[in-house]
Short mmCIF file of C-alpha atoms in Angstrom, two decimals:
data_model
loop_
_atom_site.label_atom_id
_atom_site.label_comp_id
_atom_site.label_asym_id
_atom_site.label_seq_id
_atom_site.Cartn_x
_atom_site.Cartn_y
_atom_site.Cartn_z
CA UNK A 1 113.23 -117.84 154.44
CA UNK A 2 113.84 -121.22 152.83
CA UNK A 3 115.91 -122.35 155.79
CA UNK A 4 113.23 -121.08 158.19
CA UNK A 5 110.59 -123.11 156.39
CA UNK A 6 112.73 -126.24 156.37
CA UNK A 7 113.54 -125.72 160.06
CA UNK A 8 109.85 -125.41 160.91
CA UNK A 9 108.98 -128.45 158.84
CA UNK A 10 111.69 -130.57 160.49
CA UNK A 11 110.77 -129.23 163.91
CA UNK A 12 107.09 -129.98 163.28
CA UNK A 13 107.85 -133.56 162.21
CA UNK A 14 110.02 -134.08 165.27
CA UNK A 15 107.38 -132.66 167.58
CA UNK A 16 104.69 -134.90 166.03
CA UNK A 17 106.83 -137.98 166.61
CA UNK A 18 107.63 -136.88 170.14
CA UNK A 19 103.95 -136.28 170.85
CA UNK A 20 102.96 -139.75 169.61
CA UNK A 21 105.65 -141.42 171.71
CA UNK A 22 104.69 -139.38 174.77
CA UNK A 23 101.00 -140.21 174.42
CA UNK A 24 101.74 -143.90 173.93
CA UNK A 25 104.05 -144.08 176.94
CA UNK A 26 101.57 -142.15 179.08
CA UNK A 27 98.68 -144.38 178.10
CA UNK A 28 100.76 -147.47 178.71
CA UNK A 29 101.83 -146.21 182.14
CA UNK A 30 98.24 -145.36 183.11
CA UNK A 31 96.91 -148.67 181.86
CA UNK A 32 99.69 -150.79 183.39
CA UNK A 33 98.13 -150.61 186.84
CA UNK A 34 94.85 -152.04 185.59
CA UNK A 35 96.57 -154.77 183.58
CA UNK A 36 95.25 -157.84 185.38
CA UNK A 37 94.15 -160.99 183.70
CA UNK A 38 91.01 -162.70 184.92
CA UNK A 39 91.62 -166.19 186.20
CA UNK A 40 90.53 -168.82 183.74
CA UNK A 41 90.77 -172.54 183.69
CA UNK A 42 93.21 -174.08 181.27
CA UNK A 43 90.35 -175.67 179.36
CA UNK A 44 88.91 -172.30 178.30
CA UNK A 45 92.11 -170.62 177.18
CA UNK A 46 95.81 -171.10 177.71
CA UNK A 47 97.78 -168.64 179.80
CA UNK A 48 100.03 -167.54 176.94
CA UNK A 49 97.12 -167.02 174.54
CA UNK A 50 95.22 -165.05 177.22
CA UNK A 51 98.24 -162.80 177.79
CA UNK A 52 98.73 -162.38 174.04
CA UNK A 53 95.07 -161.46 173.53
CA UNK A 54 95.17 -158.99 176.39
CA UNK A 55 98.35 -157.34 175.02
CA UNK A 56 96.81 -157.11 171.54
CA UNK A 57 93.67 -155.49 172.94
CA UNK A 58 95.75 -153.08 175.04
CA UNK A 59 97.90 -152.15 172.03
CA UNK A 60 94.82 -151.64 169.83
CA UNK A 61 93.16 -149.42 172.44
CA UNK A 62 96.37 -147.42 172.90
CA UNK A 63 96.77 -146.82 169.18
CA UNK A 64 93.13 -145.79 168.79
CA UNK A 65 93.34 -143.38 171.71
CA UNK A 66 96.58 -141.87 170.41
CA UNK A 67 95.02 -141.39 166.96
CA UNK A 68 92.01 -139.67 168.54
CA UNK A 69 94.29 -137.30 170.46
CA UNK A 70 96.31 -136.52 167.34
CA UNK A 71 93.11 -135.83 165.41
CA UNK A 72 92.00 -133.39 168.10
CA UNK A 73 95.40 -131.65 168.09
CA UNK A 74 95.41 -131.30 164.31
CA UNK A 75 91.97 -129.71 164.60
CA UNK A 76 93.47 -126.99 166.80
CA UNK A 77 95.91 -125.98 164.02
CA UNK A 78 98.85 -125.86 166.45
CA UNK A 79 101.43 -126.16 163.69
CA UNK A 80 100.16 -123.02 161.99
CA UNK A 81 100.09 -121.12 165.28
CA UNK A 82 103.67 -122.14 166.10
CA UNK A 83 104.88 -121.13 162.62
CA UNK A 84 103.19 -117.74 162.91
CA UNK A 85 104.58 -117.21 166.41
CA UNK A 86 108.12 -118.11 165.29
CA UNK A 87 107.93 -115.84 162.24
CA UNK A 88 106.59 -112.88 164.23
CA UNK A 89 109.12 -113.38 167.02
CA UNK A 90 112.07 -113.68 164.66
CA UNK A 91 110.93 -110.52 162.84
CA UNK A 92 110.73 -108.55 166.08
CA UNK A 93 114.06 -109.88 167.37
CA UNK A 94 115.70 -109.08 164.03
CA UNK A 95 114.40 -105.52 164.12
CA UNK A 96 115.61 -104.87 167.66
CA UNK A 97 118.95 -106.54 166.95
CA UNK A 98 119.43 -104.15 164.04
CA UNK A 99 118.61 -101.17 166.25
CA UNK A 100 121.04 -102.34 168.94
CA UNK A 101 123.75 -102.93 166.36
CA UNK A 102 123.27 -99.41 165.00
CA UNK A 103 123.38 -97.90 168.51
CA UNK A 104 126.53 -99.85 169.35
CA UNK A 105 128.20 -98.73 166.11
CA UNK A 106 127.43 -95.06 166.84
CA UNK A 107 128.63 -95.49 170.41
CA UNK A 108 131.99 -96.83 169.24
CA UNK A 109 132.37 -94.48 166.22
CA UNK A 110 130.69 -91.22 167.18
CA UNK A 111 130.13 -88.73 164.37
CA UNK A 112 132.33 -85.71 164.47
#
């Protein structure tokens, strides 16, 4: 059971990281189409500083949105549901594997 717990913990950490990366890439891809800078004269703001400000705002919005999504997912208690599902499934599979092993043994070595 210790290895099962460590497996679930590692799997959960990996899935959380994968989820964050997926959300960030998705948000970036969806926002890339609308990434247009308004035309400004050089007196108001330089081109490089305008691009830098826009990228900072985009990054900040992406991080905030990803944090909101993660907060909503943690509220659903998905980790607990996955752990329970894995435990119940492994218990059932273990039981049926034992039954099949016993049947196979009696098939090969019938009692006399």
